Amino acid sequence: MHILKGQTRGLEAGAEPVDLEQTPGDIIVLTAADTEIAGLAAARRRLGDGFPSVRLANWMALAHPYSVDLYGETVLAHARLVVLRLLGGASYWRYGLDEAVRLARANGSLLAVLPGDSTWDGALAAFGTVGEAEARALWSCLAEGGSENLERFLRLARHLIGEGEAPDPARPLPTAGRYRWRGATALGEGPVAAILFYRALLQAGQTEPVDALCDALAARGLAPLPLYVSSLKQAADAAFVAAELAAHEPALVLNATAFSLSEPGRGGAATVLDGGARPVLQVTFAGVPEAAWAASSRGLSPTDLTMNVVLPEVDGRLVTRAVSFKESEERDPLTECRPVRYRPKPDRIAYVADLAARWARLRDLANGEKRVAIVLSNYPNRDGRIANGVGLDAPASTARLVAELDRAGYAVGDAPRVGAALMELLLAGPTNARGSGMRGGGVDLPIADYERFFSGLPDDVRMAVEARWGAAADDPFVKGGTFRLPAHRFGNIAIGIQPARGYNIDPKSSYHDPDLVPPHGYFAFYAWLRTAFCADALVHMGKHGNLEWLPGKALALSAACFPEAALGPLPVVYPFIVNDPGEGAQAKRRSAAVIVDHLMPALARAESYGPAAELEALIDEYAAAEPADPARAKRVAARILDFARAHGFDRDLGLAPGADLEAALGRLDEHVCDLKEMQIRDGLHTLGAGPAGRARAETLVALARIPRGSGKGGDASLLRALAEDLGLGFDPLACAYAEPWTGPRPALLRDAIPPGEGADGPAPPLWRTAGDTLERLEALGLALVEAHCAEGPARA
């Protein structure tokens, strides 16, 4: 086992044993807040000589059990007072807490276990050996914060170990307020951009990232409104923020607080930051050094990912970039820690400020002046796959969007309002097909203009593109010194085909290749959108594009990550199929996009048709003949096996020649039921137009047939609820389809399926198995839902 010396911090902090190399001290403070450590270190310096020895550390650096054992043996075992401030409760550092408790009891030393937030937790404090009053007094000093209260904390700790007088109680400080950036007392000119950050940064004097954001926003014509809070979950803090937002009506909010206000797994709840048409951009003050971020392909540590990305997304935040990083200062000789400060990253600050300015411009710009690019996928890169959106009729959706934009006052020119006309236009012009640049239509970008754009990209990007694809002039889509690009302009609307990620390569496997560098033609397409067309926003129509798969970090991108190099700080709206949140999250995070979930296609039962329907009819014939006419049943059974072999059903089920007849018939019967019960897509979805009529009812039944969420009440399975109401005594979602049905046959189910045509006229369908009962339950459910929908939109 290798032990890392000193206080280390990286994206995988705690994955290796760590020796903090601290000597014993009288007072030990363990906390997860680096701002608190820095503030306490400064407070200890102000208290001067003659003070008991103090050691400060971040318990998150002691995640490995061996790290805990080593620190316990060398430091905690010799302490007179240990103060452990846990963020998230006992479970977040259970082994460390247990060791601290064990050592305190074994040595008769003092232990105070305090909550890491501003809400008192008596159950957590009970792990300690100090009284609740003393624990509350210590906690109050840290929870209130500020230089004076941090000094009070250290003096109180000294008093508890028998030295010095008890200080006055902590002085309450405002938990929320407006930060006087650069001493400003009034808002500047321009659209207001509210910035939300934690009070702890102000208390520790670590507002450099906030100052840098304010500077950058002001330089772009926005009026920064920086607000600090202890927690948005505190009613008083939330009320203060709500009043400030109502008074100043910001164009957008930049949120640097973590976690979520809504509860994961439940419906989204409105938060104090929502309201009006303002976007909320999530910015990250990363908890790792810049060097660790720069070397990481993931971009953020698991802690930062959870607190600053995953949970804020529950509230609908637009994830942007990490704009600052924690950097260790020189080792403090008095506390043997390395105080950590947030250091802003200028180019990441600039990116977020540019993105914020563009969102603010969208709010204030008249619709008739907004320039919108609509980009269609092409996966794989063949003309027959242009405008391919998973589950989405992308051409029809684009045409519908154009019509809606026209009604909203956008200048859409003669852009097609019908999907077929749009496809005809796209196929007549340049596409990703080799040689298509010779076709008419499309747009041109002179190579000189492209090279000006290209020269502004980071050196690493330029060198990688040229190493893989050579000079821009050699790109196959350059004709006569000009890029011929698959885009078409109609007034202030541009509709284009997303370019291929490469040439003369397998288009399917390369589409998702995280290492494949895109060619010059790819960058030329986005260069035209950004510098020639001057797009104010981009709509990527449907899952999924290839930009989110380009090389670079998974999130918290750098300027050298290829999605950012191509797209820049351009607002993106991305209609994405609702049932693929995994890839939707990647698209959202890597392009700072607004994901607009759209429905999957209408759903329906597969039912039986063709050979499967014929096989089902033969099995029904066998079942009818078997009890009364065994000879006929035997002939029908032979026909069933011959039919199964002729159409490959035996191969599907792995039925060996000479298999037991009853077992083979049972498996074929169950297989036919399986096929019939399958839920399948019924066409494609069109954005803004949900399924109607029977398709709507079938989709609702398909969604409600299985439990959702808690599985209780309105989340219960529709089929199980019907089976229970009818007293059927079986689970329709866990039955053996071919099992003979011996349960009740209520009239509601008997009449749920209309009679079919028999040899002597209409004949009721057979009801012989559990699968037949399930089919009747689904038919009854569909009839009930259709009737419910027919009562009107208010009921449906």
CSV table of C-alpha atoms in Angstrom, one decimal, residues 478-796:
chain,number,residue,atom,x,y,z
A,478,VAL,CA,-13.8,23.1,-50.3
A,479,LYS,CA,-14.5,24.1,-53.9
A,480,GLY,CA,-12.7,27.0,-55.5
A,481,GLY,CA,-11.4,28.3,-52.2
A,482,THR,CA,-14.8,28.2,-50.5
A,483,PHE,CA,-16.5,25.7,-48.2
A,484,ARG,CA,-19.8,24.4,-49.5
A,485,LEU,CA,-21.9,23.8,-46.5
A,486,PRO,CA,-25.2,21.9,-45.9
A,487,ALA,CA,-27.2,24.8,-44.6
A,488,HIS,CA,-30.0,26.9,-46.0
A,489,ARG,CA,-31.0,30.4,-45.0
A,490,PHE,CA,-34.5,31.8,-44.9
A,491,GLY,CA,-34.6,35.3,-43.6
A,492,ASN,CA,-33.4,35.0,-40.0
A,493,ILE,CA,-33.8,31.3,-39.9
A,494,ALA,CA,-31.1,28.8,-41.0
A,495,ILE,CA,-31.8,25.1,-41.4
A,496,GLY,CA,-28.8,22.8,-41.7
A,497,ILE,CA,-27.6,19.2,-41.6
A,498,GLN,CA,-25.1,18.5,-38.9
A,499,PRO,CA,-21.8,17.7,-40.6
A,500,ALA,CA,-20.0,14.3,-40.4
A,501,ARG,CA,-17.3,13.7,-37.9
A,502,GLY,CA,-14.9,12.5,-40.6
A,503,TYR,CA,-14.4,11.2,-44.1
A,504,ASN,CA,-13.6,7.7,-45.4
A,505,ILE,CA,-14.4,6.1,-42.1
A,506,ASP,CA,-17.2,3.9,-40.7
A,507,PRO,CA,-19.9,6.5,-40.1
A,508,LYS,CA,-21.7,4.4,-37.5
A,509,SER,CA,-18.9,3.5,-35.2
A,510,SER,CA,-17.2,6.9,-35.5
A,511,TYR,CA,-20.4,8.8,-34.6
A,512,HIS,CA,-19.8,8.1,-30.8
A,513,ASP,CA,-16.0,7.8,-30.9
A,514,PRO,CA,-14.7,10.0,-28.0
A,515,ASP,CA,-11.3,10.4,-29.6
A,516,LEU,CA,-12.1,11.2,-33.2
A,517,VAL,CA,-11.2,14.8,-34.0
A,518,PRO,CA,-13.7,16.4,-36.4
A,519,PRO,CA,-12.4,17.8,-39.8
A,520,HIS,CA,-12.2,21.3,-41.0
A,521,GLY,CA,-15.6,21.0,-42.7
A,522,TYR,CA,-17.2,20.3,-39.3
A,523,PHE,CA,-15.7,23.5,-37.8
A,524,ALA,CA,-16.6,25.4,-41.0
A,525,PHE,CA,-20.3,24.6,-40.5
A,526,TYR,CA,-20.3,26.0,-36.9
A,527,ALA,CA,-18.1,28.9,-38.0
A,528,TRP,CA,-20.7,29.9,-40.6
A,529,LEU,CA,-23.5,29.7,-38.0
A,530,ARG,CA,-21.5,31.8,-35.5
A,531,THR,CA,-19.7,34.4,-37.6
A,532,ALA,CA,-21.6,34.7,-40.9
A,533,PHE,CA,-25.2,33.9,-40.0
A,534,CYS,CA,-24.5,35.3,-36.5
A,535,ALA,CA,-27.0,32.9,-34.8
A,536,ASP,CA,-28.5,34.1,-31.5
A,537,ALA,CA,-29.6,30.6,-30.6
A,538,LEU,CA,-29.4,27.1,-31.9
A,539,VAL,CA,-32.1,24.4,-31.9
A,540,HIS,CA,-30.9,20.8,-32.4
A,541,MET,CA,-33.9,18.9,-33.5
A,542,GLY,CA,-34.1,15.5,-31.8
A,543,LYS,CA,-31.8,12.8,-30.5
A,544,HIS,CA,-29.2,12.9,-31.2
A,545,GLY,CA,-26.4,14.9,-32.6
A,546,ASN,CA,-22.7,14.2,-32.7
A,547,LEU,CA,-21.4,17.4,-31.1
A,548,GLU,CA,-22.0,16.0,-27.6
A,549,TRP,CA,-19.7,13.1,-28.4
A,550,LEU,CA,-16.7,15.1,-29.6
A,551,PRO,CA,-13.4,14.8,-27.7
A,552,GLY,CA,-13.0,16.6,-24.4
A,553,LYS,CA,-14.1,16.4,-20.8
A,554,ALA,CA,-17.4,14.8,-19.9
A,555,LEU,CA,-18.5,18.0,-18.2
A,556,ALA,CA,-17.0,21.3,-16.8
A,557,LEU,CA,-15.4,21.7,-20.2
A,558,SER,CA,-12.2,23.6,-21.0
A,559,ALA,CA,-11.7,25.9,-24.0
A,560,ALA,CA,-9.8,23.0,-25.6
A,561,CYS,CA,-12.7,20.6,-25.4
A,562,PHE,CA,-14.1,20.2,-28.9
A,563,PRO,CA,-17.8,20.8,-28.2
A,564,GLU,CA,-17.0,24.2,-26.9
A,565,ALA,CA,-14.5,24.9,-29.6
A,566,ALA,CA,-17.1,24.3,-32.3
A,567,LEU,CA,-20.2,25.7,-30.6
A,568,GLY,CA,-18.8,28.5,-28.4
A,569,PRO,CA,-21.1,30.3,-25.9
A,570,LEU,CA,-24.2,29.9,-28.0
A,571,PRO,CA,-27.6,29.3,-26.3
A,572,VAL,CA,-28.9,25.8,-27.3
A,573,VAL,CA,-32.4,24.4,-27.1
A,574,TYR,CA,-32.4,20.6,-27.6
A,575,PRO,CA,-35.7,18.7,-28.1
A,576,PHE,CA,-34.8,15.2,-26.8
A,577,ILE,CA,-36.8,12.0,-26.4
A,578,VAL,CA,-38.0,11.8,-22.8
A,579,ASN,CA,-37.2,8.1,-22.2
A,580,ASP,CA,-33.4,8.5,-22.6
A,581,PRO,CA,-32.3,10.8,-19.7
A,582,GLY,CA,-28.8,9.4,-19.8
A,583,GLU,CA,-27.8,10.6,-23.2
A,584,GLY,CA,-30.0,13.7,-22.7
A,585,ALA,CA,-27.9,14.6,-19.6
A,586,GLN,CA,-24.7,14.3,-21.7
A,587,ALA,CA,-26.1,16.6,-24.4
A,588,LYS,CA,-27.3,19.0,-21.8
A,589,ARG,CA,-24.0,19.2,-19.8
A,590,ARG,CA,-21.6,19.3,-22.7
A,591,SER,CA,-23.4,22.0,-24.7
A,592,ALA,CA,-25.0,23.9,-21.7
A,593,ALA,CA,-28.3,23.2,-23.4
A,594,VAL,CA,-31.9,23.5,-22.5
A,595,ILE,CA,-33.3,20.0,-22.9
A,596,VAL,CA,-37.0,20.1,-24.0
A,597,ASP,CA,-38.3,16.6,-23.4
A,598,HIS,CA,-40.6,15.3,-26.1
A,599,LEU,CA,-42.9,12.3,-26.0
A,600,MET,CA,-41.9,9.0,-27.3
A,601,PRO,CA,-44.0,7.8,-30.3
A,602,ALA,CA,-47.5,6.5,-29.6
A,603,LEU,CA,-47.5,3.0,-28.1
A,604,ALA,CA,-49.7,0.1,-28.9
A,605,ARG,CA,-49.9,-3.7,-28.3
A,606,ALA,CA,-48.1,-5.5,-31.0
A,607,GLU,CA,-51.1,-7.9,-31.4
A,608,SER,CA,-50.9,-10.9,-33.8
A,609,TYR,CA,-50.6,-10.8,-37.6
A,610,GLY,CA,-49.2,-12.8,-40.4
A,611,PRO,CA,-47.7,-16.2,-39.4
A,612,ALA,CA,-48.0,-15.4,-35.7
A,613,ALA,CA,-51.8,-14.9,-36.0
A,614,GLU,CA,-52.1,-18.1,-38.0
A,615,LEU,CA,-50.1,-20.0,-35.4
A,616,GLU,CA,-52.4,-18.6,-32.7
A,617,ALA,CA,-55.5,-19.7,-34.6
A,618,LEU,CA,-54.1,-23.2,-34.9
A,619,ILE,CA,-53.3,-23.4,-31.2
A,620,ASP,CA,-56.9,-22.2,-30.4
A,621,GLU,CA,-58.2,-24.9,-32.7
A,622,TYR,CA,-56.1,-27.5,-31.0
A,623,ALA,CA,-57.3,-26.3,-27.5
A,624,ALA,CA,-60.9,-26.6,-28.7
A,625,ALA,CA,-60.5,-30.1,-30.2
A,626,GLU,CA,-58.3,-31.7,-27.5
A,627,PRO,CA,-61.0,-32.5,-24.9
A,628,ALA,CA,-63.7,-33.6,-27.4
A,629,ASP,CA,-61.9,-35.0,-30.4
A,630,PRO,CA,-58.4,-36.3,-29.6
A,631,ALA,CA,-57.8,-37.6,-33.1
A,632,ARG,CA,-58.5,-34.2,-34.6
A,633,ALA,CA,-56.4,-32.6,-31.9
A,634,LYS,CA,-53.5,-34.9,-32.8
A,635,ARG,CA,-53.7,-33.8,-36.5
A,636,VAL,CA,-53.9,-30.2,-35.6
A,637,ALA,CA,-50.8,-30.6,-33.3
A,638,ALA,CA,-48.8,-32.0,-36.2
A,639,ARG,CA,-49.9,-29.1,-38.3
A,640,ILE,CA,-48.8,-26.7,-35.6
A,641,LEU,CA,-45.3,-28.2,-35.4
A,642,ASP,CA,-45.0,-28.2,-39.2
A,643,PHE,CA,-46.1,-24.6,-39.3
A,644,ALA,CA,-43.7,-23.6,-36.5
A,645,ARG,CA,-40.8,-25.2,-38.4
A,646,ALA,CA,-41.8,-23.6,-41.7
A,647,HIS,CA,-41.8,-20.1,-40.2
A,648,GLY,CA,-38.8,-20.4,-37.8
A,649,PHE,CA,-40.7,-20.4,-34.5
A,650,ASP,CA,-38.9,-23.6,-33.5
A,651,ARG,CA,-35.6,-21.9,-34.0
A,652,ASP,CA,-36.7,-18.8,-32.0
A,653,LEU,CA,-37.5,-21.0,-29.1
A,654,GLY,CA,-34.8,-23.6,-29.5
A,655,LEU,CA,-37.2,-26.5,-29.9
A,656,ALA,CA,-35.3,-29.6,-30.8
A,657,PRO,CA,-36.8,-32.2,-33.2
A,658,GLY,CA,-38.7,-34.8,-31.3
A,659,ALA,CA,-39.3,-32.6,-28.3
A,660,ASP,CA,-42.2,-33.5,-25.9
A,661,LEU,CA,-45.4,-32.5,-27.7
A,662,GLU,CA,-47.2,-31.0,-24.8
A,663,ALA,CA,-44.2,-29.0,-23.7
A,664,ALA,CA,-43.6,-27.8,-27.3
A,665,LEU,CA,-47.2,-26.7,-27.7
A,666,GLY,CA,-47.1,-24.9,-24.3
A,667,ARG,CA,-44.0,-23.0,-25.3
A,668,LEU,CA,-45.4,-22.0,-28.7
A,669,ASP,CA,-48.6,-20.9,-27.0
A,670,GLU,CA,-46.7,-18.7,-24.5
A,671,HIS,CA,-44.5,-17.3,-27.3
A,672,VAL,CA,-47.5,-16.2,-29.3
A,673,CYS,CA,-48.9,-14.5,-26.2
A,674,ASP,CA,-45.5,-12.8,-25.6
A,675,LEU,CA,-45.4,-11.4,-29.1
A,676,LYS,CA,-49.0,-10.2,-28.9
A,677,GLU,CA,-48.5,-8.5,-25.5
A,678,MET,CA,-45.3,-6.6,-26.6
A,679,GLN,CA,-45.6,-2.8,-26.5
A,680,ILE,CA,-44.4,-1.3,-29.8
A,681,ARG,CA,-44.0,2.2,-31.3
A,682,ASP,CA,-46.9,3.2,-33.5
A,683,GLY,CA,-45.3,5.7,-35.9
A,684,LEU,CA,-43.2,8.7,-34.9
A,685,HIS,CA,-43.8,11.7,-32.6
A,686,THR,CA,-44.2,15.2,-34.0
A,687,LEU,CA,-43.0,18.0,-31.7
A,688,GLY,CA,-45.9,19.9,-30.2
A,689,ALA,CA,-48.5,17.4,-31.5
A,690,GLY,CA,-49.3,14.5,-29.1
A,691,PRO,CA,-51.1,11.4,-30.1
A,692,ALA,CA,-54.9,11.7,-30.5
A,693,GLY,CA,-57.9,9.5,-30.5
A,694,ARG,CA,-57.3,5.8,-30.1
A,695,ALA,CA,-53.5,6.3,-30.3
A,696,ARG,CA,-53.7,8.5,-27.3
A,697,ALA,CA,-55.7,6.0,-25.3
A,698,GLU,CA,-53.5,3.1,-26.3
A,699,THR,CA,-50.4,5.1,-25.2
A,700,LEU,CA,-52.0,5.9,-21.9
A,701,VAL,CA,-52.8,2.3,-21.3
A,702,ALA,CA,-49.3,1.3,-22.2
A,703,LEU,CA,-47.8,3.8,-19.7
A,704,ALA,CA,-50.3,2.8,-16.9
A,705,ARG,CA,-50.1,-1.0,-17.3
A,706,ILE,CA,-47.1,-1.2,-15.0
A,707,PRO,CA,-46.6,0.6,-11.6
A,708,ARG,CA,-44.9,4.0,-11.5
A,709,GLY,CA,-43.1,5.7,-8.6
A,710,SER,CA,-44.4,4.4,-5.3
A,711,GLY,CA,-46.7,1.9,-7.1
A,712,LYS,CA,-49.5,3.0,-4.9
A,713,GLY,CA,-52.7,4.9,-5.5
A,714,GLY,CA,-52.5,6.8,-8.8
A,715,ASP,CA,-49.1,5.2,-9.4
A,716,ALA,CA,-50.4,1.6,-9.3
A,717,SER,CA,-50.7,-0.7,-12.3
A,718,LEU,CA,-53.9,-0.2,-14.2
A,719,LEU,CA,-54.1,-3.9,-15.0
A,720,ARG,CA,-53.5,-5.0,-11.4
A,721,ALA,CA,-56.2,-2.5,-10.2
A,722,LEU,CA,-58.7,-3.9,-12.6
A,723,ALA,CA,-57.9,-7.5,-11.7
A,724,GLU,CA,-58.3,-6.6,-8.0
A,725,ASP,CA,-61.6,-4.8,-8.6
A,726,LEU,CA,-63.0,-7.8,-10.5
A,727,GLY,CA,-61.8,-10.3,-7.9
A,728,LEU,CA,-59.7,-12.3,-10.4
A,729,GLY,CA,-57.2,-13.4,-7.7
A,730,PHE,CA,-54.1,-13.3,-9.9
A,731,ASP,CA,-51.3,-10.9,-10.9
A,732,PRO,CA,-51.7,-10.0,-14.6
A,733,LEU,CA,-48.1,-8.8,-14.7
A,734,ALA,CA,-46.5,-12.0,-13.4
A,735,CYS,CA,-48.7,-14.7,-14.8
A,736,ALA,CA,-47.7,-17.6,-17.1
A,737,TYR,CA,-49.6,-16.8,-20.3
A,738,ALA,CA,-50.2,-20.4,-21.3
A,739,GLU,CA,-51.5,-21.5,-17.9
A,740,PRO,CA,-55.1,-22.7,-18.2
A,741,TRP,CA,-57.5,-20.1,-16.7
A,742,THR,CA,-59.7,-21.4,-13.9
A,743,GLY,CA,-60.6,-18.2,-12.3
A,744,PRO,CA,-63.8,-16.0,-12.5
A,745,ARG,CA,-65.1,-14.9,-15.8
A,746,PRO,CA,-67.0,-11.7,-15.1
A,747,ALA,CA,-69.3,-10.3,-17.8
A,748,LEU,CA,-67.2,-7.1,-18.1
A,749,LEU,CA,-64.2,-9.2,-19.3
A,750,ARG,CA,-66.3,-11.6,-21.3
A,751,ASP,CA,-67.6,-8.8,-23.4
A,752,ALA,CA,-64.4,-6.8,-23.5
A,753,ILE,CA,-63.4,-8.4,-26.9
A,754,PRO,CA,-65.9,-8.3,-29.7
A,755,PRO,CA,-66.8,-11.6,-31.3
A,756,GLY,CA,-64.8,-12.7,-34.3
A,757,GLU,CA,-66.0,-14.3,-37.5
A,758,GLY,CA,-66.4,-18.1,-37.2
A,759,ALA,CA,-67.5,-20.7,-39.7
A,760,ASP,CA,-71.1,-20.3,-38.6
A,761,GLY,CA,-71.2,-16.5,-38.1
A,762,PRO,CA,-69.9,-14.3,-35.2
A,763,ALA,CA,-68.2,-16.4,-32.6
A,764,PRO,CA,-66.9,-15.3,-29.1
A,765,PRO,CA,-63.1,-15.5,-28.9
A,766,LEU,CA,-61.7,-18.3,-26.8
A,767,TRP,CA,-61.0,-17.7,-23.2
A,768,ARG,CA,-58.8,-20.5,-22.1
A,769,THR,CA,-55.6,-19.2,-20.6
A,770,ALA,CA,-54.2,-16.6,-18.2
A,771,GLY,CA,-52.9,-14.8,-21.3
A,772,ASP,CA,-56.5,-14.6,-22.7
A,773,THR,CA,-57.5,-13.0,-19.3
A,774,LEU,CA,-54.7,-10.5,-19.6
A,775,GLU,CA,-55.8,-9.6,-23.1
A,776,ARG,CA,-59.3,-9.0,-21.9
A,777,LEU,CA,-58.0,-6.8,-19.0
A,778,GLU,CA,-56.1,-4.7,-21.5
A,779,ALA,CA,-59.1,-4.4,-23.8
A,780,LEU,CA,-61.3,-3.3,-20.8
A,781,GLY,CA,-58.6,-0.8,-19.7
A,782,LEU,CA,-58.5,0.6,-23.2
A,783,ALA,CA,-62.3,1.0,-23.4
A,784,LEU,CA,-62.3,2.8,-20.0
A,785,VAL,CA,-59.5,5.2,-21.0
A,786,GLU,CA,-61.1,5.9,-24.3
A,787,ALA,CA,-64.3,6.8,-22.6
A,788,HIS,CA,-62.5,8.9,-20.1
A,789,CYS,CA,-60.6,10.8,-22.9
A,790,ALA,CA,-63.9,11.3,-24.8
A,791,GLU,CA,-65.3,13.2,-21.9
A,792,GLY,CA,-63.1,16.2,-22.8
A,793,PRO,CA,-59.6,17.6,-22.3
A,794,ALA,CA,-60.3,18.7,-18.8
A,795,ARG,CA,-60.8,15.1,-17.7
A,796,ALA,CA,-58.2,13.6,-20.0
